[in-house]
C-alpha cells in the first residue's frame, strides 16, 4: 500500500515538473517576443498610391528583410489614387497630431504648402551627416531646395516631359521620329498626320502644361510665377504658347478643338490609344500608365520641342517625392528608409523611372515595359534617347498658391480658346488676374 502511494506521489511530482517547465518555456518565449517587439521600430508611410499601382507588399518586404528591427506600415489614405483627396485626409491627420514618419507628395507645390505648417523636416543635416551631395545622387531639379538651399524631400519617380507619338501614323505619313525639333516642326507634323479619321495632335485641359507649352522649352522660369515670387506673365513664351495652341486647334485644325474636349469630356488616354490622335505632349508616366488600354501600334517618343532650332535642348520633369515628418519619433530610421526607397527601392518597386542618377535607364525601361499589356508596343530606343538627352531645367520650390494662379489664368485662357476673347485682351486680363492672386497671398 505504501509502495503504491509512493508511486502515485512520484507521478504527481513528475507531471507537475513537466507542466512548470512548459509554463516556464512559454513565459520565456513570451518575454522574448515582448523584448523583440519592444526593439522593433515601426514607421508609418502615407501615400495616395494603392497596392495595385505601388507594389508596396513586395517592396516593403525587401526592405524589412534587409533591415531587421524595422517595420514599415503603408497607409494608402485613398483607394481612387486621387492626390487631392489624399492631401485632405493627410492634413486632417496632421492637424489631429498624428505621428507622420514618412509622407509622399505628388508635386513640389503640395510640399511647399506644408513647409510653413511644420509638417516636414529639413533634410540638409541628414544628408550632410551621411556625407552625400543630393545633386550628385538625384536629378534634384524635380524636388528643388527652397530659396535658402534647404531640401525638404527626395525625388522618387522622374517624369520627363516629352511627346508621345503613334509610330505607325508616322510611318504612314513618311515621317521620322524627331530627335531635335521645334514647335514649328510640331505644327508641320500635326498637319501631315491629320486625316479624316484623326487629329495629328491632342492638347488636354491642364493649363499647367497645355496652355504654357513653350515655357517648358526654356532652361528656367518655366512657371507663371518666378522664383522671387513675381509674375512671369510678361514672358513672351506665355503668349506664344496660347497662340500655338489656338493655331493648332482653330487655324490648322490639326489638333482636337478645346470646345470638343470640354463638351465631350475627352480624355488624352482614350484619344491616343484609340488612334484618334497621333501626338500628345505628356510626362513620361505614360510609359506604363495606359489606363486599361493595350495598344496594337508602336509608341515612339520625341524630346520636348524647342522654340528655335539653335536653342539648347532642355529637359523639364516633375516627380513624386518622399518627405520626413517633423513630428516623427524615429527620424534616423525614417531617413534611412527614404534614401533606400528613392534609390534601390524604386527598382524593386518597378513602377516608374527613378530620379536616381545611378539608374541604368535602358535596363529600368525594359523592366518597366515588361509589366505593360503589350511590351512590344514601346519603342525603347527613342524613349531612352529622350530621357537621357538635353540639360535639366533649373526649377525652384514654387509658391503654395500656384494652383490658384493657374486657375485665374485658365479662366481667361478658356475664353480665348473658345473664340470669345481676342489674344491681347486675354493676356491683359490674365496678367491682372495672376497679379491679384500674388497680392492676396503676400
Short mmCIF file of C-alpha atoms in Angstrom, two decimals, residues 27-393:
data_model
loop_
_atom_site.label_atom_id
_atom_site.label_comp_id
_atom_site.label_asym_id
_atom_site.label_seq_id
_atom_site.Cartn_x
_atom_site.Cartn_y
_atom_site.Cartn_z
CA UNK A 27 6.84 32.51 -20.32
CA UNK A 28 10.37 32.81 -21.64
CA UNK A 29 9.10 32.71 -25.21
CA UNK A 30 6.54 35.41 -24.49
CA UNK A 31 9.21 37.50 -22.80
CA UNK A 32 11.47 37.12 -25.79
CA UNK A 33 8.63 38.13 -28.08
CA UNK A 34 7.92 41.14 -25.92
CA UNK A 35 11.56 42.17 -25.96
CA UNK A 36 11.70 41.70 -29.72
CA UNK A 37 8.56 43.81 -30.19
CA UNK A 38 9.98 46.50 -27.95
CA UNK A 39 13.12 46.62 -30.10
CA UNK A 40 11.15 46.92 -33.36
CA UNK A 41 10.83 50.41 -34.83
CA UNK A 42 7.55 50.93 -36.68
CA UNK A 43 7.40 53.63 -39.35
CA UNK A 44 4.19 54.85 -40.94
CA UNK A 45 4.35 55.82 -44.61
CA UNK A 46 1.48 57.93 -46.02
CA UNK A 47 0.62 57.90 -49.71
CA UNK A 48 -2.21 58.07 -52.26
CA UNK A 49 -0.74 55.18 -54.27
CA UNK A 50 -2.59 51.91 -53.73
CA UNK A 51 -1.15 48.38 -53.79
CA UNK A 52 -2.02 47.77 -57.43
CA UNK A 53 -0.06 50.82 -58.55
CA UNK A 54 2.62 50.74 -55.87
CA UNK A 55 3.51 47.05 -55.35
CA UNK A 56 4.09 48.01 -51.73
CA UNK A 57 3.91 44.47 -50.34
CA UNK A 58 6.96 43.17 -52.22
CA UNK A 59 8.80 46.49 -51.92
CA UNK A 60 8.42 46.78 -48.15
CA UNK A 61 9.17 43.07 -47.68
CA UNK A 62 12.52 43.58 -49.42
CA UNK A 63 13.41 46.45 -47.10
CA UNK A 64 12.30 44.72 -43.90
CA UNK A 65 14.27 41.59 -44.80
CA UNK A 66 17.43 43.65 -45.23
CA UNK A 67 16.69 45.76 -42.14
CA UNK A 68 15.51 43.53 -39.27
CA UNK A 69 14.03 45.51 -36.43
CA UNK A 70 12.24 47.96 -38.71
CA UNK A 71 8.61 47.60 -39.77
CA UNK A 72 7.02 49.84 -42.42
CA UNK A 73 3.26 50.36 -42.38
CA UNK A 74 1.99 51.70 -45.72
CA UNK A 75 -1.10 53.87 -45.28
CA UNK A 76 -2.77 54.47 -48.65
CA UNK A 77 -5.30 57.06 -47.48
CA UNK A 78 -7.42 56.79 -50.64
CA UNK A 79 -8.18 53.94 -53.00
CA UNK A 80 -9.02 56.09 -56.02
CA UNK A 81 -5.40 57.31 -56.46
CA UNK A 82 -6.59 60.94 -56.25
CA UNK A 83 -3.78 63.01 -54.75
CA UNK A 84 -6.18 65.87 -53.93
CA UNK A 85 -8.39 63.61 -51.81
CA UNK A 86 -5.27 62.17 -50.20
CA UNK A 87 -3.98 65.59 -49.16
CA UNK A 88 -7.27 66.46 -47.48
CA UNK A 89 -7.02 63.36 -45.30
CA UNK A 90 -3.31 63.91 -44.70
CA UNK A 91 -3.93 67.45 -43.46
CA UNK A 92 -6.59 66.19 -41.07
CA UNK A 93 -4.17 63.63 -39.63
CA UNK A 94 -1.51 66.30 -39.18
CA UNK A 95 -3.99 68.67 -37.53
CA UNK A 96 -5.00 65.95 -35.06
CA UNK A 97 -1.38 65.44 -34.03
CA UNK A 98 -0.80 62.01 -35.60
CA UNK A 99 2.85 60.96 -35.83
CA UNK A 100 3.68 61.14 -39.54
CA UNK A 101 7.01 59.43 -40.19
CA UNK A 102 7.15 59.34 -43.99
CA UNK A 103 5.00 61.46 -46.29
CA UNK A 104 4.69 61.29 -50.06
CA UNK A 105 3.74 64.24 -52.29
CA UNK A 106 2.87 64.31 -55.99
CA UNK A 107 4.25 67.80 -56.63
CA UNK A 108 6.67 70.32 -55.16
CA UNK A 109 3.76 72.76 -54.81
CA UNK A 110 1.95 70.35 -52.47
CA UNK A 111 5.16 70.00 -50.48
CA UNK A 112 5.71 73.78 -50.36
CA UNK A 113 2.25 74.37 -48.89
CA UNK A 114 3.08 72.19 -45.89
CA UNK A 115 6.52 73.51 -45.00
CA UNK A 116 5.21 76.62 -43.14
CA UNK A 117 2.76 74.39 -41.28
CA UNK A 118 5.67 72.42 -39.82
CA UNK A 119 4.63 69.10 -41.34
CA UNK A 120 8.02 68.14 -42.80
CA UNK A 121 11.60 68.21 -41.52
CA UNK A 122 14.56 69.78 -43.39
CA UNK A 123 16.91 67.16 -44.82
CA UNK A 124 20.21 69.03 -45.12
CA UNK A 125 21.59 67.87 -41.75
CA UNK A 126 20.79 64.25 -42.54
CA UNK A 127 22.41 64.50 -45.97
CA UNK A 128 25.48 66.25 -44.53
CA UNK A 129 25.84 63.68 -41.74
CA UNK A 130 25.73 60.93 -44.34
CA UNK A 131 28.32 62.82 -46.36
CA UNK A 132 26.34 62.89 -49.58
CA UNK A 133 25.52 65.57 -52.14
CA UNK A 134 21.90 65.26 -53.21
CA UNK A 135 22.63 66.87 -56.57
CA UNK A 136 25.16 64.13 -57.36
CA UNK A 137 22.78 61.31 -56.42
CA UNK A 138 19.47 62.51 -57.84
CA UNK A 139 18.06 64.62 -60.64
CA UNK A 140 17.10 67.13 -57.96
CA UNK A 141 15.55 69.64 -60.34
CA UNK A 142 12.21 67.94 -59.77
CA UNK A 143 12.47 68.37 -55.98
CA UNK A 144 14.27 71.70 -55.62
CA UNK A 145 15.55 73.34 -52.48
CA UNK A 146 13.94 76.49 -51.13
CA UNK A 147 15.50 79.94 -51.52
CA UNK A 148 17.86 79.21 -48.61
CA UNK A 149 19.12 75.97 -50.17
CA UNK A 150 17.15 73.74 -47.81
CA UNK A 151 15.80 70.42 -49.09
CA UNK A 152 12.54 69.07 -47.72
CA UNK A 153 12.07 65.92 -49.82
CA UNK A 154 13.84 63.38 -52.01
CA UNK A 155 12.60 62.63 -55.53
CA UNK A 156 11.28 59.19 -56.42
CA UNK A 157 9.53 58.99 -59.80
CA UNK A 158 11.11 61.09 -62.58
CA UNK A 159 8.51 62.26 -65.09
CA UNK A 160 10.22 63.78 -68.12
CA UNK A 161 8.05 65.99 -70.34
CA UNK A 162 8.09 64.52 -73.85
CA UNK A 163 5.96 63.93 -76.94
CA UNK A 164 4.20 60.55 -77.16
CA UNK A 165 3.71 59.53 -80.80
CA UNK A 166 1.94 56.83 -82.80
CA UNK A 167 4.85 55.47 -84.84
CA UNK A 168 2.54 53.64 -87.24
CA UNK A 169 1.00 57.01 -88.15
CA UNK A 170 4.47 58.49 -88.61
CA UNK A 171 5.46 55.65 -90.96
CA UNK A 172 2.23 56.04 -92.89
CA UNK A 173 2.93 59.77 -93.38
CA UNK A 174 6.59 59.19 -94.24
CA UNK A 175 7.81 61.00 -91.11
CA UNK A 176 10.75 60.02 -88.90
CA UNK A 177 10.78 60.06 -85.10
CA UNK A 178 12.21 63.52 -84.22
CA UNK A 179 15.35 63.77 -82.11
CA UNK A 180 15.83 67.54 -82.42
CA UNK A 181 12.89 69.73 -83.41
CA UNK A 182 10.94 72.95 -82.81
CA UNK A 183 7.31 73.85 -82.19
CA UNK A 184 7.09 74.89 -85.85
CA UNK A 185 8.14 71.33 -86.71
CA UNK A 186 5.48 70.03 -84.32
CA UNK A 187 2.85 72.07 -86.18
CA UNK A 188 4.07 70.71 -89.52
CA UNK A 189 3.96 67.14 -88.21
CA UNK A 190 0.44 67.68 -86.83
CA UNK A 191 -0.76 68.86 -90.24
CA UNK A 192 0.74 65.90 -92.07
CA UNK A 193 -0.60 63.41 -89.53
CA UNK A 194 -4.18 64.75 -89.61
CA UNK A 195 -6.65 62.69 -91.65
CA UNK A 196 -10.43 62.33 -91.85
CA UNK A 197 -10.20 59.75 -89.04
CA UNK A 198 -7.87 61.51 -86.63
CA UNK A 199 -6.12 64.68 -85.48
CA UNK A 200 -2.36 64.94 -85.62
CA UNK A 201 -2.24 66.44 -82.12
CA UNK A 202 -4.14 66.40 -78.84
CA UNK A 203 -3.70 69.01 -76.08
CA UNK A 204 -5.59 68.29 -72.87
CA UNK A 205 -7.28 70.74 -70.50
CA UNK A 206 -4.48 71.26 -67.97
CA UNK A 207 -3.25 74.86 -68.05
CA UNK A 208 -0.17 73.77 -66.11
CA UNK A 209 1.06 72.09 -69.30
CA UNK A 210 -1.05 72.72 -72.37
CA UNK A 211 -1.56 76.48 -72.07
CA UNK A 212 2.12 77.12 -71.33
CA UNK A 213 3.81 74.68 -73.74
CA UNK A 214 6.66 76.96 -74.75
CA UNK A 215 7.64 77.81 -71.17
CA UNK A 216 8.93 74.24 -70.80
CA UNK A 217 11.30 74.74 -73.73
CA UNK A 218 13.32 77.17 -71.60
CA UNK A 219 16.13 76.48 -69.16
CA UNK A 220 14.42 78.30 -66.27
CA UNK A 221 11.34 80.37 -65.36
CA UNK A 222 9.03 77.60 -66.57
CA UNK A 223 6.04 78.62 -64.42
CA UNK A 224 3.66 81.59 -64.28
CA UNK A 225 5.43 82.85 -61.16
CA UNK A 226 9.19 83.38 -60.90
CA UNK A 227 11.47 82.19 -58.12
CA UNK A 228 11.30 85.62 -56.44
CA UNK A 229 7.50 85.43 -56.27
CA UNK A 230 6.84 87.94 -59.04
CA UNK A 231 4.62 87.33 -62.06
CA UNK A 232 6.08 85.68 -65.15
CA UNK A 233 3.16 86.69 -67.37
CA UNK A 234 5.33 89.15 -69.34
CA UNK A 235 7.49 86.31 -70.65
CA UNK A 236 6.90 86.16 -74.45
CA UNK A 237 6.69 82.36 -74.19
CA UNK A 238 3.36 82.64 -72.36
CA UNK A 239 1.61 84.50 -75.17
CA UNK A 240 3.38 82.36 -77.78
CA UNK A 241 2.07 79.22 -76.06
CA UNK A 242 -1.52 80.40 -76.34
CA UNK A 243 -1.05 81.40 -79.95
CA UNK A 244 0.46 78.00 -80.73
CA UNK A 245 -2.49 76.15 -79.26
CA UNK A 246 -5.01 78.42 -80.98
CA UNK A 247 -3.37 77.93 -84.38
CA UNK A 248 -3.20 74.15 -83.98
CA UNK A 249 -6.85 73.85 -82.97
CA UNK A 250 -8.67 76.65 -84.78
CA UNK A 251 -6.50 77.65 -87.75
CA UNK A 252 -4.71 74.49 -88.91
CA UNK A 253 -7.42 72.24 -87.42
CA UNK A 254 -4.73 69.66 -86.76
CA UNK A 255 -5.37 69.31 -83.02
CA UNK A 256 -8.63 68.39 -81.27
CA UNK A 257 -10.56 71.65 -80.61
CA UNK A 258 -10.80 72.71 -76.98
CA UNK A 259 -14.57 73.04 -77.35
CA UNK A 260 -14.81 69.34 -78.23
CA UNK A 261 -12.56 68.32 -75.36
CA UNK A 262 -14.68 70.00 -72.69
CA UNK A 263 -18.12 69.35 -74.20
CA UNK A 264 -17.43 65.66 -74.87
CA UNK A 265 -15.27 65.22 -71.76
CA UNK A 266 -12.49 63.70 -73.84
CA UNK A 267 -9.54 62.01 -72.20
CA UNK A 268 -5.99 62.02 -73.53
CA UNK A 269 -5.51 58.27 -72.98
CA UNK A 270 -8.67 57.41 -74.85
CA UNK A 271 -7.85 59.72 -77.75
CA UNK A 272 -4.32 58.40 -78.16
CA UNK A 273 -4.87 54.69 -77.62
CA UNK A 274 -7.97 54.58 -79.84
CA UNK A 275 -5.82 56.24 -82.54
CA UNK A 276 -7.89 59.41 -82.75
CA UNK A 277 -4.75 61.48 -82.08
CA UNK A 278 -1.22 60.88 -83.32
CA UNK A 279 0.79 63.02 -80.88
CA UNK A 280 0.30 64.01 -77.24
CA UNK A 281 2.70 66.15 -75.15
CA UNK A 282 2.78 64.35 -71.79
CA UNK A 283 5.05 63.42 -68.85
CA UNK A 284 6.77 60.03 -69.04
CA UNK A 285 4.44 58.31 -66.59
CA UNK A 286 2.62 57.30 -69.77
CA UNK A 287 5.37 54.77 -70.47
CA UNK A 288 3.34 52.32 -68.36
CA UNK A 289 0.16 54.04 -67.14
CA UNK A 290 -2.13 53.09 -70.01
CA UNK A 291 -5.39 53.04 -68.11
CA UNK A 292 -6.51 49.59 -69.24
CA UNK A 293 -5.67 50.07 -72.93
CA UNK A 294 -3.47 47.62 -74.84
CA UNK A 295 -2.19 49.39 -77.97
CA UNK A 296 -1.71 47.39 -81.15
CA UNK A 297 0.61 50.04 -82.61
CA UNK A 298 4.16 51.13 -81.74
CA UNK A 299 4.58 54.08 -79.37
CA UNK A 300 7.56 56.32 -80.15
CA UNK A 301 8.84 59.25 -78.12
CA UNK A 302 10.35 62.60 -79.05
CA UNK A 303 12.02 65.35 -76.99
CA UNK A 304 10.04 68.39 -75.95
CA UNK A 305 10.21 70.78 -78.95
CA UNK A 306 12.46 73.85 -78.77
CA UNK A 307 11.36 77.37 -79.68
CA UNK A 308 14.17 77.97 -82.19
CA UNK A 309 16.35 75.40 -83.95
CA UNK A 310 19.60 76.70 -82.43
CA UNK A 311 18.24 76.80 -78.85
CA UNK A 312 19.67 74.46 -76.21
CA UNK A 313 17.62 71.30 -75.65
CA UNK A 314 16.24 71.35 -72.10
CA UNK A 315 14.53 68.59 -70.18
CA UNK A 316 11.71 69.58 -67.83
CA UNK A 317 10.44 66.98 -65.38
CA UNK A 318 8.18 66.51 -62.38
CA UNK A 319 8.30 63.95 -59.59
CA UNK A 320 6.61 62.07 -56.82
CA UNK A 321 8.65 62.72 -53.68
CA UNK A 322 9.08 61.47 -50.14
CA UNK A 323 9.49 63.69 -47.07
CA UNK A 324 10.35 63.16 -43.40
CA UNK A 325 7.61 64.01 -40.91
CA UNK A 326 8.69 66.72 -38.47
CA UNK A 327 6.96 65.03 -35.53
CA UNK A 328 8.34 61.55 -36.26
CA UNK A 329 9.84 59.85 -33.21
CA UNK A 330 12.18 57.76 -35.37
CA UNK A 331 13.77 60.25 -37.74
CA UNK A 332 17.07 58.45 -38.34
CA UNK A 333 15.28 55.23 -39.27
CA UNK A 334 12.80 57.14 -41.42
CA UNK A 335 15.59 58.97 -43.25
CA UNK A 336 17.38 55.67 -43.91
CA UNK A 337 14.21 54.26 -45.49
CA UNK A 338 13.76 57.43 -47.57
CA UNK A 339 17.22 57.04 -49.04
CA UNK A 340 16.59 53.38 -49.89
CA UNK A 341 13.10 53.95 -51.26
CA UNK A 342 14.24 56.78 -53.53
CA UNK A 343 17.11 54.69 -54.95
CA UNK A 344 17.19 50.87 -54.85
CA UNK A 345 13.59 50.74 -53.67
CA UNK A 346 12.39 52.32 -56.90
CA UNK A 347 13.97 49.47 -58.86
CA UNK A 348 12.40 46.87 -56.57
CA UNK A 349 9.01 48.56 -56.92
CA UNK A 350 9.43 48.66 -60.73
CA UNK A 351 6.57 51.07 -61.34
CA UNK A 352 8.28 54.21 -62.65
CA UNK A 353 11.51 55.72 -63.96
CA UNK A 354 13.59 56.73 -60.91
CA UNK A 355 15.20 60.13 -60.36
CA UNK A 356 18.25 58.23 -59.07
CA UNK A 357 21.22 59.08 -61.30
CA UNK A 358 22.81 55.64 -60.93
CA UNK A 359 19.86 54.02 -62.66
CA UNK A 360 20.67 52.04 -65.79
CA UNK A 361 17.97 53.72 -67.88
CA UNK A 362 17.65 51.07 -70.58
CA UNK A 363 17.55 48.22 -68.07
CA UNK A 364 14.96 50.06 -65.97
CA UNK A 365 12.86 50.76 -69.06
CA UNK A 366 12.97 47.14 -70.20
CA UNK A 367 11.84 46.00 -66.74
CA UNK A 368 9.06 48.59 -66.67
CA UNK A 369 7.80 47.90 -70.16
CA UNK A 370 7.70 44.17 -69.39
CA UNK A 371 4.88 44.91 -66.92
CA UNK A 372 2.62 46.50 -69.56
CA UNK A 373 -0.21 44.88 -71.51
CA UNK A 374 1.92 44.88 -74.68
CA UNK A 375 5.68 45.29 -74.11
CA UNK A 376 6.35 45.15 -77.86
CA UNK A 377 4.38 48.37 -78.33
CA UNK A 378 7.06 50.57 -76.74
CA UNK A 379 9.96 51.87 -78.82
CA UNK A 380 12.68 51.64 -76.16
CA UNK A 381 15.38 53.29 -78.27
CA UNK A 382 13.53 56.57 -78.84
CA UNK A 383 12.36 56.64 -75.22
CA UNK A 384 15.84 56.10 -73.78
CA UNK A 385 17.18 58.84 -76.04
CA UNK A 386 14.65 61.37 -74.77
CA UNK A 387 15.23 60.52 -71.11
CA UNK A 388 18.99 60.94 -71.40
CA UNK A 389 19.22 63.91 -73.76
CA UNK A 390 19.17 67.63 -73.02
CA UNK A 391 20.02 69.68 -69.95
CA UNK A 392 17.82 69.54 -66.87
CA UNK A 393 15.87 72.76 -66.35
#
